[in-house]
Coordinates of C-alpha atoms in Angstrom, one line a residue:
Chain Z
X1 CA 21.7 -64.7 45.1
X2 CA 18.2 -62.5 45.3
X3 CA 20.0 -59.3 46.7
X4 CA 22.3 -60.1 43.7
X5 CA 18.9 -60.1 41.8
X6 CA 18.0 -57.1 42.2
X7 CA 21.0 -55.1 42.4
X8 CA 21.1 -55.9 38.8
X9 CA 17.3 -55.3 38.1
X10 CA 18.6 -52.2 39.6
X11 CA 21.5 -51.3 37.6
X12 CA 19.2 -52.2 34.3
X13 CA 16.4 -49.8 35.6
X14 CA 19.7 -47.2 36.6
X15 CA 21.0 -47.3 32.6
X16 CA 17.7 -47.6 30.9
X17 CA 16.5 -44.0 33.1
X18 CA 19.9 -43.0 31.6
X19 CA 19.2 -43.5 28.9
X20 CA 15.7 -42.3 28.8
X21 CA 17.1 -38.8 30.0
X22 CA 20.0 -39.1 27.6
X23 CA 17.8 -39.0 24.8
X24 CA 15.2 -36.2 26.1
X25 CA 18.3 -34.0 26.2
X26 CA 19.0 -34.5 22.8
X27 CA 15.5 -34.1 21.7
X28 CA 15.6 -30.1 23.2
X29 CA 13.6 -28.5 21.7
X30 CA 15.3 -25.9 19.0
X31 CA 15.0 -22.5 18.9
X32 CA 14.0 -21.5 15.6
X33 CA 15.2 -17.4 15.4
X34 CA 18.5 -18.8 16.9
X35 CA 18.5 -20.6 13.3
X36 CA 17.1 -17.9 11.7
X37 CA 19.5 -16.1 13.3
X38 CA 22.2 -17.9 11.6
X39 CA 20.3 -18.5 8.2
X40 CA 20.7 -13.5 8.8
X41 CA 24.5 -14.0 6.7
X42 CA 22.8 -15.6 3.4
X43 CA 19.6 -13.6 3.4
X44 CA 18.7 -9.7 1.6
X45 CA 17.1 -7.7 3.4
X46 CA 13.9 -9.7 4.9
X47 CA 11.4 -8.9 6.8
X48 CA 9.2 -11.0 9.7
X49 CA 6.0 -11.6 9.4
X50 CA 3.4 -11.5 13.3
X51 CA 1.0 -14.1 12.9
X52 CA -2.0 -12.2 11.6
X53 CA 0.3 -11.5 8.6
X54 CA 1.6 -15.4 8.3
X55 CA -2.3 -16.4 8.9
X56 CA -3.8 -13.9 6.2
X57 CA -1.1 -14.6 4.0
X58 CA -0.4 -17.7 3.9
X59 CA -2.1 -19.8 6.3
X60 CA -0.4 -20.8 8.7
X61 CA -2.0 -21.1 12.4
X62 CA -0.1 -20.1 15.7
X63 CA -2.3 -23.1 17.6
X64 CA -0.5 -25.4 14.4
X65 CA 3.0 -23.6 15.9
X66 CA 4.9 -24.3 19.2
X67 CA 7.9 -21.7 16.7
X68 CA 7.5 -19.8 14.2
X69 CA 9.2 -18.0 12.2
X70 CA 8.2 -16.7 9.0
X71 CA 10.0 -14.1 6.6
X72 CA 10.0 -12.3 3.2
X73 CA 12.2 -10.3 1.3
X74 CA 11.0 -6.3 2.1
X75 CA 12.0 -4.0 -1.0
X76 CA 10.1 -5.3 -3.6
X77 CA 9.3 -8.5 -5.5
X78 CA 12.0 -10.8 -4.9
X79 CA 11.2 -13.7 -4.6
X80 CA 12.9 -14.5 -0.6
X81 CA 11.4 -16.7 1.6
X82 CA 12.0 -18.5 4.7
X83 CA 9.7 -20.6 6.9
X84 CA 11.1 -22.3 10.3
X85 CA 7.7 -23.5 11.6
X86 CA 7.8 -25.9 14.7
X87 CA 4.4 -28.0 14.4
X88 CA 2.8 -29.1 17.6
X89 CA 1.7 -32.3 16.3
X90 CA 2.2 -34.3 13.3
X91 CA -1.7 -33.9 12.5
X92 CA -0.7 -29.9 12.2
X93 CA 2.6 -30.7 10.3
X94 CA 0.1 -32.0 7.8
X95 CA -1.7 -29.0 7.5
X96 CA 1.3 -27.1 7.7
X97 CA 3.0 -29.1 4.8
X98 CA 0.4 -28.1 3.1
X99 CA 0.1 -24.5 3.2
X100 CA 4.0 -24.5 2.1
X101 CA 3.5 -26.1 -0.8
X102 CA 0.6 -24.4 -1.7
X103 CA 2.7 -21.2 -1.1
X104 CA 5.1 -22.1 -3.8
X105 CA 2.6 -23.0 -6.4
X106 CA 1.1 -19.6 -6.0
X107 CA 5.2 -18.1 -6.5
X108 CA 6.0 -20.0 -9.2
X109 CA 2.6 -18.9 -10.4
X110 CA 2.7 -14.9 -10.1
X111 CA 6.7 -15.3 -11.6
X112 CA 6.7 -17.7 -14.4
X113 CA 5.9 -15.4 -17.3
X114 CA 6.8 -11.8 -14.9
X115 CA 10.2 -12.5 -13.3
X116 CA 11.5 -15.0 -15.0
X117 CA 14.6 -14.8 -12.4
X118 CA 12.9 -14.8 -9.2
X119 CA 10.6 -17.7 -11.4
X120 CA 13.9 -20.0 -11.2
X121 CA 14.2 -19.1 -7.6
X122 CA 11.5 -20.4 -6.0
X123 CA 12.1 -23.8 -8.5
X124 CA 14.7 -24.4 -6.4
X125 CA 12.7 -24.2 -2.8
X126 CA 13.1 -26.6 -0.1
X127 CA 10.4 -27.7 1.7
X128 CA 12.6 -29.9 4.0
X129 CA 10.8 -31.5 7.5
X130 CA 12.7 -33.1 10.0
X131 CA 10.5 -34.9 13.1
X132 CA 7.8 -32.0 14.0
X133 CA 10.1 -29.5 12.5
X134 CA 8.9 -28.2 8.7
X135 CA 10.9 -25.1 6.7
X136 CA 10.4 -23.5 3.3
X137 CA 12.9 -22.5 2.0
X138 CA 13.5 -19.9 -1.2
X139 CA 16.3 -17.9 -1.8
X140 CA 19.4 -18.1 -4.6
X141 CA 21.4 -19.8 -2.2
X142 CA 18.8 -22.1 -0.8
X143 CA 21.3 -24.2 -0.1
X144 CA 22.8 -22.7 2.9
X145 CA 20.0 -21.8 3.9
X146 CA 19.4 -25.9 3.8
X147 CA 22.7 -26.9 5.9
X148 CA 21.9 -24.4 8.4
X149 CA 18.7 -25.8 8.9
X150 CA 19.8 -29.5 9.1
X151 CA 22.7 -28.7 11.7
X152 CA 20.3 -26.6 13.3
X153 CA 17.3 -29.4 14.3
X154 CA 19.9 -32.1 14.6
Chain K
X1 CA -10.9 67.3 13.7
X2 CA -14.1 66.8 12.5
X3 CA -11.9 64.2 10.3
X4 CA -10.2 63.1 12.6
X5 CA -13.4 62.2 14.0
X6 CA -14.7 61.0 10.7
X7 CA -11.5 58.7 10.1
X8 CA -12.0 57.2 13.7
X9 CA -15.3 56.6 13.0
X10 CA -14.4 54.8 9.4
X11 CA -12.2 52.3 11.9
X12 CA -14.8 51.5 13.8
X13 CA -17.1 50.5 11.1
X14 CA -14.3 48.7 10.0
X15 CA -13.4 47.0 12.4
X16 CA -16.9 46.1 13.6
X17 CA -17.8 45.0 10.3
X18 CA -14.4 42.7 10.2
X19 CA -14.7 41.9 13.7
X20 CA -18.5 40.6 13.0
X21 CA -17.0 38.6 9.5
X22 CA -14.7 36.8 11.9
X23 CA -17.0 35.8 14.3
X24 CA -19.4 34.6 11.4
X25 CA -16.4 32.5 10.4
X26 CA -16.0 31.3 13.8
X27 CA -19.2 30.2 14.0
X28 CA -19.5 28.3 11.8
X29 CA -18.5 24.3 11.6
X30 CA -15.6 22.9 9.7
X31 CA -11.9 23.1 8.7
X32 CA -9.8 24.2 5.6
X33 CA -8.5 21.2 3.2
X34 CA -6.0 21.5 0.7
X35 CA -5.3 18.0 -1.6
X36 CA -1.6 19.1 -1.2
X37 CA 0.9 20.0 1.3
X38 CA 3.2 21.5 -1.6
X39 CA 3.3 21.5 -5.6
X40 CA 4.7 22.2 -8.6
X41 CA 3.0 23.8 -11.4
X42 CA 4.7 23.8 -14.7
X43 CA 4.6 26.4 -16.5
X44 CA 2.9 29.5 -16.6
X45 CA -0.6 30.4 -16.4
X46 CA -1.2 26.7 -14.9
X47 CA -4.3 26.1 -12.9
X48 CA -5.1 23.9 -9.9
X49 CA -7.7 24.0 -7.7
X50 CA -6.5 22.4 -4.6
X51 CA -9.2 23.0 -2.1
X52 CA -11.5 20.9 -0.9
X53 CA -12.0 21.9 2.9
X54 CA -15.8 21.8 4.4
X55 CA -15.8 25.6 5.0
X56 CA -17.1 26.9 2.3
X57 CA -14.7 29.5 0.2
X58 CA -16.9 32.5 0.5
X59 CA -16.3 33.1 4.1
X60 CA -12.4 31.9 3.4
X61 CA -9.4 34.4 2.5
X62 CA -6.8 33.5 -0.1
X63 CA -3.3 35.2 0.0
X64 CA -0.4 34.8 -2.0
X65 CA 2.6 36.2 0.0
X66 CA 4.1 37.2 -4.1
X67 CA 1.3 37.1 -7.2
X68 CA 4.5 37.4 -8.9
X69 CA 5.1 34.0 -8.5
X70 CA 1.1 32.2 -8.0
X71 CA -2.3 34.3 -7.7
X72 CA -4.4 32.2 -5.2
X73 CA -8.1 33.2 -6.2
X74 CA -10.7 31.0 -4.1
X75 CA -8.3 27.9 -3.8
X76 CA -7.7 28.2 -6.9
X77 CA -3.6 28.7 -8.5
X78 CA -2.9 30.4 -10.9
X79 CA 0.5 30.4 -11.9
X80 CA 1.9 34.2 -13.2
X81 CA 5.5 33.8 -12.8
X82 CA 8.8 31.2 -12.7
X83 CA 8.9 31.1 -8.5
X84 CA 8.1 29.9 -5.4
X85 CA 6.4 31.4 -3.0
X86 CA 3.4 30.3 -0.5
X87 CA 0.1 30.6 -0.3
X88 CA -2.0 30.9 2.3
X89 CA -6.3 30.3 3.3
X90 CA -7.4 32.0 6.9
X91 CA -10.5 31.7 8.2
X92 CA -11.3 33.1 12.2
X93 CA -9.0 31.6 14.0
X94 CA -8.3 28.7 10.9
X95 CA -4.9 29.0 9.0
X96 CA -3.5 26.8 6.4
X97 CA -0.7 27.6 3.9
X98 CA 0.7 25.4 1.2
X99 CA 4.4 25.5 -0.7
X100 CA 3.8 26.6 -4.4
X101 CA 6.0 26.8 -7.0
X102 CA 6.4 27.6 -11.1
X103 CA 8.8 26.2 -12.8
X104 CA 9.1 26.8 -16.2
X105 CA 7.3 29.9 -18.5
X106 CA 6.4 27.7 -21.6
X107 CA 6.6 24.1 -22.3
X108 CA 9.5 24.0 -24.7
X109 CA 11.7 25.9 -21.4
X110 CA 10.2 22.6 -19.1
X111 CA 11.6 20.7 -21.8
X112 CA 14.5 22.2 -22.0
X113 CA 15.4 22.5 -18.2
X114 CA 17.2 19.6 -16.5
X115 CA 16.6 16.2 -16.3
X116 CA 15.8 15.6 -12.2
X117 CA 14.1 19.0 -11.7
X118 CA 10.3 17.6 -14.5
X119 CA 10.8 13.9 -13.5
X120 CA 10.3 15.5 -9.9
X121 CA 6.6 15.0 -8.2
X122 CA 3.9 17.2 -9.0
X123 CA 2.7 17.5 -6.4
X124 CA 3.2 16.5 -2.4
X125 CA -0.5 15.2 -0.5
X126 CA -1.1 16.2 2.9
X127 CA 0.9 15.2 6.0
X128 CA -2.4 14.1 8.5
X129 CA -2.4 13.0 11.8
X130 CA -1.3 9.4 11.2
X131 CA -4.3 8.3 14.3
X132 CA -6.8 8.6 11.2
X133 CA -5.2 5.4 10.3
X134 CA -8.1 3.8 12.1
X135 CA -9.9 3.9 9.2
X136 CA -8.6 1.2 7.1
X137 CA -8.7 -1.0 10.2
X138 CA -12.2 -2.6 8.7
X139 CA -10.2 -2.7 5.0
X140 CA -8.5 -4.3 3.1
X141 CA -6.5 -3.1 0.5
X142 CA -7.2 -4.9 -3.4
X143 CA -4.1 -5.1 -5.9
X144 CA -1.8 -6.7 -7.9
X145 CA 2.4 -6.3 -7.4
X146 CA 2.3 -2.7 -7.0
X147 CA 0.2 -3.5 -3.8
X148 CA 1.6 -6.3 -2.9
X149 CA 4.8 -3.9 -2.5
X150 CA 3.4 -1.3 -0.4
X151 CA 2.2 -3.9 1.8
X152 CA 5.7 -5.3 2.1
X153 CA 5.8 -1.2 3.5
X154 CA 3.1 -1.3 5.8
X155 CA 4.0 -3.7 7.2
X156 CA 7.5 -2.8 7.8
X157 CA 6.3 1.1 8.8
X158 CA 1.9 0.5 10.1
X159 CA 1.2 4.1 7.8
X160 CA -2.0 2.1 6.9
X161 CA -2.4 0.7 11.3
X162 CA -2.1 -2.4 9.3
X163 CA -5.0 -3.2 7.1
X164 CA -5.7 -6.5 5.4
X165 CA -3.9 -6.8 2.0
X166 CA -5.5 -9.3 -0.2
X167 CA -2.8 -8.9 -3.6
X168 CA -1.8 -10.5 -6.2
X169 CA 0.9 -10.1 -8.4
X170 CA 0.7 -10.1 -11.7
X171 CA -3.4 -10.7 -12.1
X172 CA -6.2 -8.1 -13.6
X173 CA -9.6 -7.7 -13.7
X174 CA -10.0 -10.0 -16.5
X175 CA -8.0 -12.5 -13.8
X176 CA -10.0 -12.2 -11.1
X177 CA -13.4 -12.0 -12.9
X178 CA -12.6 -15.2 -14.6
X179 CA -11.4 -17.2 -12.4
X180 CA -7.9 -17.8 -13.2
X181 CA -6.3 -15.8 -11.3
X182 CA -7.2 -16.0 -7.7
X183 CA -6.4 -14.4 -4.3
X184 CA -4.0 -16.1 -1.5
X185 CA -6.1 -15.4 1.8
X186 CA -5.2 -17.7 4.7
X187 CA -2.6 -19.6 2.6
X188 CA -6.1 -21.5 0.7
X189 CA -6.9 -20.0 -3.1
X190 CA -10.2 -18.6 -3.1
X191 CA -11.7 -16.3 -5.1
X192 CA -11.4 -12.9 -4.8
X193 CA -14.6 -12.0 -3.4
X194 CA -15.3 -15.1 -1.5
X195 CA -12.0 -13.8 0.2
X196 CA -13.8 -10.2 0.6
X197 CA -16.7 -11.7 2.2
X198 CA -15.3 -13.9 4.3
X199 CA -13.1 -11.6 5.5
X200 CA -15.7 -9.5 6.7
X201 CA -14.0 -6.0 5.8
X202 CA -16.8 -3.3 5.9
X203 CA -14.2 -1.3 3.4
X204 CA -12.8 -2.6 -0.2
X205 CA -9.6 0.1 -2.0
X206 CA -9.3 -1.2 -4.9
X207 CA -6.4 -0.5 -7.1
X208 CA -6.1 -2.7 -11.0
X209 CA -6.6 -2.0 -14.2
X210 CA -2.3 -1.8 -15.2
X211 CA -2.5 -5.0 -16.1
X212 CA -6.0 -5.7 -18.3
X213 CA -4.9 -1.8 -20.1
X214 CA -2.2 -4.2 -21.6
X215 CA -3.9 -6.3 -23.3
X216 CA -7.9 -5.0 -23.5
X217 CA -9.4 -2.0 -24.3
X218 CA -10.7 0.1 -21.2
X219 CA -14.4 -0.7 -22.0
X220 CA -13.6 -4.5 -21.7
X221 CA -11.9 -3.7 -18.4
X222 CA -15.0 -2.1 -17.5
X223 CA -17.1 -4.7 -18.1
X224 CA -14.8 -6.5 -15.4
X225 CA -15.5 -3.7 -12.7
X226 CA -19.6 -4.1 -13.2
X227 CA -19.1 -8.4 -12.9
X228 CA -16.8 -7.7 -9.9
X229 CA -18.4 -5.4 -7.5
X230 CA -21.7 -7.3 -8.3
X231 CA -20.3 -10.0 -7.2
X232 CA -18.6 -8.3 -3.6
X233 CA -21.7 -6.8 -3.2
X234 CA -23.3 -10.3 -3.5
X235 CA -21.6 -11.0 -0.4
X236 CA -21.6 -8.0 1.3
X237 CA -24.3 -5.7 0.3
X238 CA -23.0 -2.4 2.7
X239 CA -19.7 -2.2 1.6
X240 CA -18.0 0.6 0.9
X241 CA -16.7 0.4 -2.5
X242 CA -13.2 3.1 -3.0
X243 CA -11.9 2.9 -6.2
X244 CA -8.4 4.2 -6.3
X245 CA -6.7 5.7 -9.9
X246 CA -3.7 3.2 -11.3
X247 CA -0.4 5.2 -10.6
X248 CA 1.3 6.1 -14.3
X249 CA 4.6 3.8 -14.9
X250 CA 8.1 5.2 -15.4
X251 CA 8.8 5.3 -18.6
X252 CA 11.8 6.7 -20.4
X253 CA 11.6 10.1 -21.7
X254 CA 13.0 9.5 -25.2
X255 CA 9.6 7.0 -25.2
X256 CA 6.7 7.1 -25.9
X257 CA 3.8 7.7 -23.5
X258 CA 0.8 6.8 -25.0
X259 CA 0.2 4.0 -22.3
X260 CA 0.8 7.1 -19.4
X261 CA -2.0 8.0 -21.5
X262 CA -4.7 5.2 -21.9
X263 CA -3.8 5.5 -17.7
X264 CA -5.5 8.8 -17.8
X265 CA -8.0 8.3 -19.4
X266 CA -9.1 5.0 -17.9
X267 CA -8.3 6.9 -15.0
X268 CA -11.0 9.7 -15.5
X269 CA -13.7 6.9 -16.9
X270 CA -12.7 5.8 -12.8
X271 CA -14.2 8.6 -11.5
X272 CA -17.0 9.3 -13.7
X273 CA -18.1 5.2 -12.7
X274 CA -17.5 5.7 -9.4
X275 CA -19.3 8.9 -8.6
X276 CA -22.4 7.4 -11.2
X277 CA -22.7 3.8 -8.9
X278 CA -21.8 5.9 -5.8
X279 CA -18.2 4.2 -5.2
X280 CA -15.6 6.3 -4.1
X281 CA -13.1 7.4 -5.9
X282 CA -9.6 8.1 -4.7
X283 CA -6.9 9.9 -6.7
X284 CA -3.5 8.6 -5.8
X285 CA -2.5 9.3 -9.4
X286 CA -1.4 12.8 -9.0
X287 CA 0.6 12.6 -6.5
X288 CA 3.0 9.7 -8.3
X289 CA 3.4 11.3 -11.4
X290 CA 6.1 14.2 -12.8
X291 CA 6.1 17.0 -15.0
X292 CA 6.0 15.2 -18.0
X293 CA 3.3 12.8 -16.7
X294 CA 5.1 10.0 -16.6
X295 CA 5.5 8.4 -12.7
X296 CA 8.6 11.2 -11.2
X297 CA 11.5 9.0 -11.1
X298 CA 12.1 9.1 -7.7
X299 CA 9.1 6.8 -6.8
X300 CA 10.1 4.2 -9.3
X301 CA 11.3 0.9 -7.7
X302 CA 12.3 -0.7 -11.5
X303 CA 12.4 1.3 -14.0
X304 CA 7.9 0.4 -14.9
X305 CA 4.3 -0.1 -13.0
X306 CA 6.3 -0.1 -9.2
X307 CA 6.7 1.5 -7.1
X308 CA 9.5 1.8 -3.9
X309 CA 9.8 2.5 -0.8
X310 CA 9.3 6.4 -1.4
X311 CA 6.9 5.6 -3.5
X312 CA 4.7 3.7 -1.4
X313 CA 4.9 6.2 1.7
X314 CA 3.4 8.9 -0.3
X315 CA 0.2 6.3 -1.2
X316 CA -0.5 6.1 1.8
X317 CA 0.3 9.5 3.0
X318 CA -2.7 10.4 0.7
X319 CA -4.5 7.6 1.9
X320 CA -4.2 8.9 5.0
X321 CA -5.0 12.3 3.7
X322 CA -8.1 11.2 2.3
X323 CA -9.4 9.3 5.5
X324 CA -8.8 12.5 7.6
X325 CA -10.8 14.5 4.4
X326 CA -13.7 11.6 4.3
X327 CA -13.8 11.5 8.1
X328 CA -13.7 15.6 8.6
X329 CA -16.7 17.1 11.2
X330 CA -17.4 13.0 12.0
X331 CA -14.4 11.9 13.7
X332 CA -11.8 14.5 13.4

C-alpha cells in the first residue's frame, strides 16, 4: 500500500513538474525584433532608434527593458511610430507606460493645429500591455499592427 | 650678348622675387577657405565675397579661368558675362578652386528663363572631411519641426556625429519663453533651458524664429531671444551659443515673397544681434535659397518650410564646413 501511495505521489509530482515546464515553454521570451519585422510591410520607411536615442527622445531607459525595438517615421512629419518593449519587471513596465503616454500627448500637441491628418492618426494610437510586454502603435494601419502584436505575444 | 645678359638678369631677379614671395607664403600659418564649393551668380554685375580663409588676402593669388564670365579679385567674384568657369586661389603650396556660373545678363532675362534653372540652389557649401563632426559631440541642435526632420536624416546618415537634438514641432521662441511649449527631454516635458542645463552640452546650435514671424514682429521675437538666452546662460555661463539663420520658405513664383523678405530682415538682425552679444552666427539660409530668394525647389519637402533629405544634407554640410572653418588652426 505504501508503495502504491509513493508511486502515486511520484506520479502526481511528475505531472506537476511537467505542467510547470509546459507552462515555461509557452512563456519563452517573444522575439520583439521578429514581431517588428512582421509589422514592417504595414509601415512606411521607418528608422530604428538606438538606446541613446530611445532615452533622449522618448525617455526609454535601457535598464528598464529586457528588449526594446523602437522605430519612428524616417522621412518627415508623418506620425508613424512603433514601440515594442519587454519590461524587466512590473515597476519598469509602469515607468515605460508613463513614457508612452507622455509621447502620445506630445504627438497630439504637435499635430493638433498643424498637421490635422496626422493628428487623426495619433488619436487612434494603441498602447497595449500583455504581461511585461508593451506596444505603442501609431499608424494609419494600427489595427493590423495590433493584430500582429497580439499574435506575437500570445 | 649684352641684351642676352640683361634679359637673364631680369629673369633671375624675377624668379628670385617670386621665390621670395612663395617662401614667405609657405612660412605663413593659415589656410585658404571659401564659403562655397560652387556658386551660381544670377546676373551680370552681381558680386560676392567668397573668401573666409585664415591666410591674409594680400598673400593670395586670385585667378579666373575665364574673365569674360567672372572676375576674381581679393576673394570677390564679379560676374561679367553669362557662362561657367573655375576660379582659383593659390598661396604657396595651397590651392583652392570653386566652380562659378552666371545665369543671365539682366534680371528680366533671368526671370524669363526656365523655372528649373532659377529655382535651383545658388550656393553649395564647401565639402570638408567629416571627421570634423566631433565638433558637435558636445552640442545640442535646438529647433522646431524643421530641425526635427534634420534629426531624422542625421540619425540615419550620421553627418554630425549624432549630437543631442532638442526639437519640437510647431514650437516658437515665444512658446519656449512663456513655457506653453516645452521640450521633451528623456521622455519628460521640461523647460528648454532646463533641458540645456541638464544635458550638460557645451554648445547649442539654434534655429528658431520661423514660427514666431508668422504672428509676431521682429522686435518682439528678439525680446524672446534676450530672455531665452539669458536663461541658458544662467544654467551654463560657459555655454557657446550658435544662432543659425532661418531657411527661406518655398513659395510659388506667382505668390508674393513677403514672408521671405521678413525672414531675410530677421536673419540680418540675427547676425548683428549675435555680433553684439558675443554669440556665433551660422548662416544657413544662403545655401538653401534659389535665384529668387525662395527655398530651392529641390530642397523642399512639402512646398512649405520643411527641408527634404537633400536640403537637410546641405544644412549638415554647411554646419560641418562651419565647424571646419571655426576650428581651422586649432584642431584641423
